[in-house]
Each structure stands twice: as C-alpha cells, then as structure tokens.
C-alpha cells in the first residue's frame, strides 16, 4: 500500500511505545512478556492502515496481534485505529517482512496472515513475492509445528502462484475460497483493499495453508 508521506508520522509512532515497538530485536523470544500474558500471538505481514489487525483484535481479545509494515506513514494510520479503539492486544512494528527471524524466536508466533500482498507480476520479481519459498522458510521457523498461514488477495495470478508455492513446499491446503464473499465465511474481517475491490465486483481469493 502506497500512501503520501504523512507529516508527523515518525513522532506519532515514537509517542506511543505502548503500541509501537521501535526496537523489536530486543524482544525476540519475549513477546509474551511484552503483552503480559500467554495468549496466542498472530502476526499480519503487510498490515497497511490496520483495518484487519484492529478488527481481528477487537473480535478476539484473547489473542495477541502484531501488525508489521515497513512504510512509516502507513503504520501511523494503523496506529490511529489502535488508539481510537484502545486495543491492548495489538502491537505495531515498522520492519521488513523478510527479516522476521530477527524479531521472533523459533515457534514464537502461532499464526501468520498475508493480506493483499504486492503481486510482483513480472517473473523476474518472483523472489519478492511474500509466498516465495524463501519467505515460507522464514515463516516456518517462527511458527510452531503445523503452524498456519492465512492468505487473501484479489490478484488471481498471485493466488495461483501461491497455491503452487505452498504445495511445492509440502504444505497442506486446509481450505480454498475462489470467491470469499460469496461463501460468507464466518468471522471474515475485511482489509481496506478487500472492501474496495469487492465493491467493484472483484472476487476475493483466500487460502489457509498448514506446514507439515
């Protein structure tokens, strides 16, 4: 998600350390201490403006959520949502999704969400897709045995690529939705992109995949 540079975004993040963790390397292996409980921890890589992560946190107060995005301005808008709803079970990180093992210990995360990731449609850019095998290796390391990835996109090409990537990696596909909203999946929380594209009649694709 690309947005204009937001004036004061960096200061806003710095002023809210209860929600924004500016030095996440220091908490590797200690995230349950950060939240102050032993509840499961779910992360969203590429959390955008935070609609999904805050919606999930509000609906599931017994689960801890970490939203991850590298873009400063985008993350500041996600923080706006967290502050508005006062969600103690949300933390935000401004880090790169390719470096997750720098911030999380082995099997420290219980579930991982990928929502409307950049499709990187050119074949030469396949290694940048968040479902490429090198990313899957990283996810597998921080997830427990049989940990799950829940993935949504409006891009059919990325969806098909991801199904193949998951399968070739040896993952089990637990569920596949070719038109998520037509299926009326219970508990689905929409992202900003999801609402935008679904209103235009674009089908939303979804898959739940589990590591062996």
PDB file of C-alpha atoms in Angstrom:
ATOM      1  CA  UNK A   1       0.000   0.000   0.000  1.00  0.00           C
ATOM      2  CA  UNK A   2       1.484   3.289  -1.126  1.00  0.00           C
ATOM      3  CA  UNK A   3       0.352   6.485   0.556  1.00  0.00           C
ATOM      4  CA  UNK A   4       1.607  10.038   0.673  1.00  0.00           C
ATOM      5  CA  UNK A   5       4.192  10.895   3.263  1.00  0.00           C
ATOM      6  CA  UNK A   6       2.389  11.910   6.434  1.00  0.00           C
ATOM      7  CA  UNK A   7       3.746  14.859   8.338  1.00  0.00           C
ATOM      8  CA  UNK A   8       4.444  13.966  11.964  1.00  0.00           C
ATOM      9  CA  UNK A   9       4.160  10.208  11.421  1.00  0.00           C
ATOM     10  CA  UNK A  10       7.517   9.398  12.966  1.00  0.00           C
ATOM     11  CA  UNK A  11       6.793  11.473  16.056  1.00  0.00           C
ATOM     12  CA  UNK A  12       3.375   9.858  16.426  1.00  0.00           C
ATOM     13  CA  UNK A  13       4.913   6.398  16.479  1.00  0.00           C
ATOM     14  CA  UNK A  14       7.579   7.465  18.959  1.00  0.00           C
ATOM     15  CA  UNK A  15       4.966   8.965  21.284  1.00  0.00           C
ATOM     16  CA  UNK A  16       3.086   5.669  21.638  1.00  0.00           C
ATOM     17  CA  UNK A  17       5.541   2.997  22.842  1.00  0.00           C
ATOM     18  CA  UNK A  18       2.668   1.104  24.455  1.00  0.00           C
ATOM     19  CA  UNK A  19       1.589   0.142  20.938  1.00  0.00           C
ATOM     20  CA  UNK A  20       4.601   0.733  18.679  1.00  0.00           C
ATOM     21  CA  UNK A  21       7.729  -1.296  19.403  1.00  0.00           C
ATOM     22  CA  UNK A  22      10.625   0.672  17.960  1.00  0.00           C
ATOM     23  CA  UNK A  23      13.352  -1.816  18.951  1.00  0.00           C
ATOM     24  CA  UNK A  24      11.770  -5.221  18.261  1.00  0.00           C
ATOM     25  CA  UNK A  25      15.138  -7.027  18.180  1.00  0.00           C
ATOM     26  CA  UNK A  26      15.278  -6.557  21.954  1.00  0.00           C
ATOM     27  CA  UNK A  27      12.105  -8.585  22.419  1.00  0.00           C
ATOM     28  CA  UNK A  28      12.921 -11.651  20.362  1.00  0.00           C
ATOM     29  CA  UNK A  29      11.691 -14.610  22.395  1.00  0.00           C
ATOM     30  CA  UNK A  30       9.968 -12.269  24.878  1.00  0.00           C
ATOM     31  CA  UNK A  31       6.755 -11.260  23.138  1.00  0.00           C
ATOM     32  CA  UNK A  32       4.514 -12.893  25.719  1.00  0.00           C
ATOM     33  CA  UNK A  33       6.194 -10.663  28.295  1.00  0.00           C
ATOM     34  CA  UNK A  34       5.526  -7.634  26.108  1.00  0.00           C
ATOM     35  CA  UNK A  35       1.808  -8.445  26.052  1.00  0.00           C
ATOM     36  CA  UNK A  36       1.822  -9.507  29.696  1.00  0.00           C
ATOM     37  CA  UNK A  37       0.034 -12.806  29.084  1.00  0.00           C
ATOM     38  CA  UNK A  38       0.413 -16.235  27.469  1.00  0.00           C
ATOM     39  CA  UNK A  39      -2.287 -15.795  24.843  1.00  0.00           C
ATOM     40  CA  UNK A  40      -1.566 -16.917  21.260  1.00  0.00           C
ATOM     41  CA  UNK A  41       0.275 -14.428  19.059  1.00  0.00           C
ATOM     42  CA  UNK A  42      -0.836 -13.817  15.477  1.00  0.00           C
ATOM     43  CA  UNK A  43       1.021 -11.528  13.079  1.00  0.00           C
ATOM     44  CA  UNK A  44      -0.006  -9.799   9.875  1.00  0.00           C
ATOM     45  CA  UNK A  45       2.829  -9.122   7.433  1.00  0.00           C
ATOM     46  CA  UNK A  46       1.928  -6.004   5.476  1.00  0.00           C
ATOM     47  CA  UNK A  47      -0.733  -4.622   7.798  1.00  0.00           C
ATOM     48  CA  UNK A  48      -1.406  -1.462   5.778  1.00  0.00           C
ATOM     49  CA  UNK A  49      -3.663   1.044   7.525  1.00  0.00           C
ATOM     50  CA  UNK A  50      -4.616  -1.516  10.134  1.00  0.00           C
ATOM     51  CA  UNK A  51      -8.257  -2.290   9.438  1.00  0.00           C
ATOM     52  CA  UNK A  52      -7.723  -6.050   9.514  1.00  0.00           C
ATOM     53  CA  UNK A  53      -5.417  -6.233  12.523  1.00  0.00           C
ATOM     54  CA  UNK A  54      -7.599  -3.947  14.660  1.00  0.00           C
ATOM     55  CA  UNK A  55     -10.775  -5.702  13.559  1.00  0.00           C
ATOM     56  CA  UNK A  56      -9.330  -9.075  14.498  1.00  0.00           C
ATOM     57  CA  UNK A  57      -8.035  -7.760  17.824  1.00  0.00           C
ATOM     58  CA  UNK A  58     -11.392  -6.261  18.754  1.00  0.00           C
ATOM     59  CA  UNK A  59     -13.191  -9.501  17.869  1.00  0.00           C
ATOM     60  CA  UNK A  60     -10.653 -11.734  19.628  1.00  0.00           C
ATOM     61  CA  UNK A  61      -9.439 -10.114  22.864  1.00  0.00           C
ATOM     62  CA  UNK A  62      -7.884 -13.411  23.985  1.00  0.00           C
ATOM     63  CA  UNK A  63      -5.417 -13.347  21.062  1.00  0.00           C
ATOM     64  CA  UNK A  64      -2.439 -11.006  20.749  1.00  0.00           C
ATOM     65  CA  UNK A  65      -1.849  -9.374  17.356  1.00  0.00           C
ATOM     66  CA  UNK A  66       1.255  -7.818  15.824  1.00  0.00           C
ATOM     67  CA  UNK A  67       0.908  -5.695  12.696  1.00  0.00           C
ATOM     68  CA  UNK A  68       4.006  -5.359  10.538  1.00  0.00           C
ATOM     69  CA  UNK A  69       4.617  -2.801   7.825  1.00  0.00           C
ATOM     70  CA  UNK A  70       7.786  -1.150   6.551  1.00  0.00           C
ATOM     71  CA  UNK A  71       6.126   2.115   5.485  1.00  0.00           C
ATOM     72  CA  UNK A  72       6.185   4.828   8.110  1.00  0.00           C
ATOM     73  CA  UNK A  73       3.100   6.772   7.040  1.00  0.00           C
ATOM     74  CA  UNK A  74       1.013   3.642   6.545  1.00  0.00           C
ATOM     75  CA  UNK A  75       1.883   2.360  10.002  1.00  0.00           C
ATOM     76  CA  UNK A  76       0.948   5.704  11.528  1.00  0.00           C
ATOM     77  CA  UNK A  77      -2.574   5.337  10.135  1.00  0.00           C
ATOM     78  CA  UNK A  78      -2.768   1.849  11.627  1.00  0.00           C
ATOM     79  CA  UNK A  79      -1.765   3.401  14.944  1.00  0.00           C
ATOM     80  CA  UNK A  80      -4.662   5.854  14.611  1.00  0.00           C
ATOM     81  CA  UNK A  81      -7.041   2.895  14.541  1.00  0.00           C
ATOM     82  CA  UNK A  82      -5.393   1.236  17.533  1.00  0.00           C
ATOM     83  CA  UNK A  83      -5.553   4.443  19.558  1.00  0.00           C
ATOM     84  CA  UNK A  84      -9.168   5.049  18.595  1.00  0.00           C
ATOM     85  CA  UNK A  85     -10.218   1.606  19.808  1.00  0.00           C
ATOM     86  CA  UNK A  86      -7.717   1.370  22.695  1.00  0.00           C
ATOM     87  CA  UNK A  87      -6.665  -2.205  21.916  1.00  0.00           C
ATOM     88  CA  UNK A  88      -4.179  -3.571  24.468  1.00  0.00           C
ATOM     89  CA  UNK A  89      -3.742  -6.778  22.452  1.00  0.00           C
ATOM     90  CA  UNK A  90      -2.138  -5.020  19.449  1.00  0.00           C
ATOM     91  CA  UNK A  91       1.474  -4.068  18.825  1.00  0.00           C
ATOM     92  CA  UNK A  92       2.878  -2.497  15.655  1.00  0.00           C
ATOM     93  CA  UNK A  93       6.330  -2.967  14.141  1.00  0.00           C
ATOM     94  CA  UNK A  94       7.973  -0.955  11.383  1.00  0.00           C
ATOM     95  CA  UNK A  95      10.141  -3.743   9.971  1.00  0.00           C
ATOM     96  CA  UNK A  96      10.677  -5.714   6.774  1.00  0.00           C
ATOM     97  CA  UNK A  97       8.752  -8.951   6.417  1.00  0.00           C
ATOM     98  CA  UNK A  98      11.826 -10.710   5.039  1.00  0.00           C
ATOM     99  CA  UNK A  99      13.680 -10.299   8.343  1.00  0.00           C
ATOM    100  CA  UNK A 100      11.171 -11.790  10.769  1.00  0.00           C
ATOM    101  CA  UNK A 101      13.676 -14.149  12.355  1.00  0.00           C
ATOM    102  CA  UNK A 102      15.493 -11.065  13.674  1.00  0.00           C
ATOM    103  CA  UNK A 103      12.461 -10.232  15.804  1.00  0.00           C
ATOM    104  CA  UNK A 104      10.799 -13.553  16.626  1.00  0.00           C
ATOM    105  CA  UNK A 105      12.228 -16.733  18.119  1.00  0.00           C
ATOM    106  CA  UNK A 106      11.563 -20.188  16.714  1.00  0.00           C
ATOM    107  CA  UNK A 107       7.894 -21.177  17.097  1.00  0.00           C
ATOM    108  CA  UNK A 108       7.090 -17.932  18.938  1.00  0.00           C
ATOM    109  CA  UNK A 109       4.230 -16.968  16.598  1.00  0.00           C
ATOM    110  CA  UNK A 110       1.034 -19.030  16.405  1.00  0.00           C
ATOM    111  CA  UNK A 111      -0.433 -17.857  13.094  1.00  0.00           C
ATOM    112  CA  UNK A 112       0.559 -15.606  10.204  1.00  0.00           C
ATOM    113  CA  UNK A 113      -1.673 -13.544   7.921  1.00  0.00           C
ATOM    114  CA  UNK A 114      -0.814 -12.285   4.442  1.00  0.00           C
ATOM    115  CA  UNK A 115      -3.443  -9.928   3.067  1.00  0.00           C
ATOM    116  CA  UNK A 116      -3.325  -8.315  -0.375  1.00  0.00           C
ATOM    117  CA  UNK A 117       0.434  -8.507  -0.698  1.00  0.00           C
ATOM    118  CA  UNK A 118       2.182  -6.875  -3.663  1.00  0.00           C
ATOM    119  CA  UNK A 119       1.752  -9.390  -6.523  1.00  0.00           C
ATOM    120  CA  UNK A 120       5.076  -8.569  -8.205  1.00  0.00           C
ATOM    121  CA  UNK A 121       3.629  -9.816 -11.516  1.00  0.00           C
ATOM    122  CA  UNK A 122       6.869  -9.955 -13.502  1.00  0.00           C
ATOM    123  CA  UNK A 123       8.501 -13.382 -13.456  1.00  0.00           C
ATOM    124  CA  UNK A 124      11.908 -11.876 -12.688  1.00  0.00           C
ATOM    125  CA  UNK A 125      10.474 -10.476  -9.448  1.00  0.00           C
ATOM    126  CA  UNK A 126       9.074 -13.796  -8.177  1.00  0.00           C
ATOM    127  CA  UNK A 127      11.551 -13.869  -5.276  1.00  0.00           C
ATOM    128  CA  UNK A 128       9.928 -10.716  -3.879  1.00  0.00           C
ATOM    129  CA  UNK A 129       6.503 -12.320  -3.529  1.00  0.00           C
ATOM    130  CA  UNK A 130       5.668 -12.990   0.104  1.00  0.00           C
ATOM    131  CA  UNK A 131       4.720 -16.567  -0.729  1.00  0.00           C
ATOM    132  CA  UNK A 132       8.052 -17.366  -2.407  1.00  0.00           C
ATOM    133  CA  UNK A 133       9.881 -20.326  -0.865  1.00  0.00           C
ATOM    134  CA  UNK A 134      12.485 -18.217   0.965  1.00  0.00           C
ATOM    135  CA  UNK A 135       9.686 -16.360   2.766  1.00  0.00           C
ATOM    136  CA  UNK A 136       7.985 -19.662   3.557  1.00  0.00           C
ATOM    137  CA  UNK A 137      11.214 -20.861   5.152  1.00  0.00           C
ATOM    138  CA  UNK A 138      11.209 -17.796   7.383  1.00  0.00           C
ATOM    139  CA  UNK A 139       7.550 -18.235   8.324  1.00  0.00           C
ATOM    140  CA  UNK A 140       8.069 -21.902   9.123  1.00  0.00           C
ATOM    141  CA  UNK A 141      10.878 -21.026  11.512  1.00  0.00           C
ATOM    142  CA  UNK A 142       8.850 -18.617  13.628  1.00  0.00           C
ATOM    143  CA  UNK A 143       5.644 -20.687  13.538  1.00  0.00           C
ATOM    144  CA  UNK A 144       5.086 -23.877  15.552  1.00  0.00           C
ATOM    145  CA  UNK A 145       4.884 -27.331  14.018  1.00  0.00           C
ATOM    146  CA  UNK A 146       1.772 -27.354  11.806  1.00  0.00           C
ATOM    147  CA  UNK A 147       1.550 -23.584  12.005  1.00  0.00           C
ATOM    148  CA  UNK A 148      -0.831 -21.914   9.584  1.00  0.00           C
ATOM    149  CA  UNK A 149      -0.718 -19.131   7.015  1.00  0.00           C
ATOM    150  CA  UNK A 150      -3.985 -17.439   6.091  1.00  0.00           C
ATOM    151  CA  UNK A 151      -3.712 -15.640   2.764  1.00  0.00           C
ATOM    152  CA  UNK A 152      -6.079 -13.298   0.906  1.00  0.00           C
ATOM    153  CA  UNK A 153      -5.714 -11.467  -2.401  1.00  0.00           C
ATOM    154  CA  UNK A 154      -7.686 -10.016  -5.265  1.00  0.00           C
ATOM    155  CA  UNK A 155      -4.944 -10.989  -7.723  1.00  0.00           C
ATOM    156  CA  UNK A 156      -5.681 -14.311  -9.404  1.00  0.00           C
ATOM    157  CA  UNK A 157      -2.143 -14.695 -10.719  1.00  0.00           C
ATOM    158  CA  UNK A 158      -0.629 -14.301  -7.249  1.00  0.00           C
ATOM    159  CA  UNK A 159      -3.243 -16.629  -5.815  1.00  0.00           C
ATOM    160  CA  UNK A 160      -2.466 -19.387  -8.312  1.00  0.00           C
ATOM    161  CA  UNK A 161       1.258 -18.884  -7.792  1.00  0.00           C
ATOM    162  CA  UNK A 162       0.809 -19.099  -4.024  1.00  0.00           C
ATOM    163  CA  UNK A 163      -1.210 -22.315  -4.198  1.00  0.00           C
ATOM    164  CA  UNK A 164       1.600 -23.900  -6.192  1.00  0.00           C
ATOM    165  CA  UNK A 165       4.268 -22.465  -3.882  1.00  0.00           C
ATOM    166  CA  UNK A 166       2.527 -23.766  -0.759  1.00  0.00           C
ATOM    167  CA  UNK A 167       2.032 -27.185  -2.320  1.00  0.00           C
ATOM    168  CA  UNK A 168       5.588 -27.491  -3.610  1.00  0.00           C
ATOM    169  CA  UNK A 169       6.858 -26.572  -0.158  1.00  0.00           C
ATOM    170  CA  UNK A 170       4.937 -29.537   1.235  1.00  0.00           C
ATOM    171  CA  UNK A 171       2.202 -27.565   2.958  1.00  0.00           C
ATOM    172  CA  UNK A 172      -1.340 -28.831   3.381  1.00  0.00           C
ATOM    173  CA  UNK A 173      -4.090 -26.672   1.887  1.00  0.00           C
ATOM    174  CA  UNK A 174      -6.835 -26.660   4.516  1.00  0.00           C
ATOM    175  CA  UNK A 175      -9.302 -24.517   2.622  1.00  0.00           C
ATOM    176  CA  UNK A 176      -9.530 -22.659  -0.683  1.00  0.00           C
ATOM    177  CA  UNK A 177     -12.021 -19.915  -1.489  1.00  0.00           C
ATOM    178  CA  UNK A 178     -12.337 -18.708  -5.083  1.00  0.00           C
ATOM    179  CA  UNK A 179     -14.969 -16.119  -4.152  1.00  0.00           C
ATOM    180  CA  UNK A 180     -14.668 -15.434  -0.448  1.00  0.00           C
ATOM    181  CA  UNK A 181     -17.597 -13.087  -0.058  1.00  0.00           C
ATOM    182  CA  UNK A 182     -19.975 -15.355  -1.950  1.00  0.00           C
ATOM    183  CA  UNK A 183     -19.035 -18.080   0.526  1.00  0.00           C
ATOM    184  CA  UNK A 184     -19.987 -15.870   3.508  1.00  0.00           C
ATOM    185  CA  UNK A 185     -17.083 -17.096   5.625  1.00  0.00           C
ATOM    186  CA  UNK A 186     -17.956 -16.604   9.278  1.00  0.00           C
ATOM    187  CA  UNK A 187     -15.668 -14.197  11.101  1.00  0.00           C
ATOM    188  CA  UNK A 188     -14.069 -12.710   7.999  1.00  0.00           C
ATOM    189  CA  UNK A 189     -12.577  -9.280   8.725  1.00  0.00           C
ATOM    190  CA  UNK A 190     -12.028  -7.141   5.653  1.00  0.00           C
ATOM    191  CA  UNK A 191      -8.987  -5.046   4.820  1.00  0.00           C
ATOM    192  CA  UNK A 192      -9.193  -1.653   3.136  1.00  0.00           C
ATOM    193  CA  UNK A 193      -8.267  -3.196  -0.209  1.00  0.00           C
ATOM    194  CA  UNK A 194     -10.734  -6.021   0.243  1.00  0.00           C
ATOM    195  CA  UNK A 195     -13.649  -3.670   0.680  1.00  0.00           C
ATOM    196  CA  UNK A 196     -12.556  -1.538  -2.282  1.00  0.00           C
ATOM    197  CA  UNK A 197     -12.184  -4.436  -4.706  1.00  0.00           C
ATOM    198  CA  UNK A 198     -15.214  -6.399  -3.552  1.00  0.00           C
ATOM    199  CA  UNK A 199     -17.423  -3.339  -4.035  1.00  0.00           C
ATOM    200  CA  UNK A 200     -16.272  -3.325  -7.662  1.00  0.00           C
ATOM    201  CA  UNK A 201     -17.356  -6.939  -8.054  1.00  0.00           C
ATOM    202  CA  UNK A 202     -13.832  -8.357  -7.948  1.00  0.00           C
ATOM    203  CA  UNK A 203     -13.736 -11.835  -6.371  1.00  0.00           C
ATOM    204  CA  UNK A 204     -11.529 -12.205  -3.310  1.00  0.00           C
ATOM    205  CA  UNK A 205      -9.371 -15.327  -3.159  1.00  0.00           C
ATOM    206  CA  UNK A 206      -8.394 -16.966   0.100  1.00  0.00           C
ATOM    207  CA  UNK A 207      -6.429 -19.997   1.246  1.00  0.00           C
ATOM    208  CA  UNK A 208      -5.499 -21.488   4.595  1.00  0.00           C
ATOM    209  CA  UNK A 209      -2.266 -23.491   4.429  1.00  0.00           C
ATOM    210  CA  UNK A 210      -0.541 -25.510   7.141  1.00  0.00           C
ATOM    211  CA  UNK A 211       3.094 -26.539   7.427  1.00  0.00           C
ATOM    212  CA  UNK A 212       3.708 -30.267   7.672  1.00  0.00           C
TER     213      UNK A 212
END
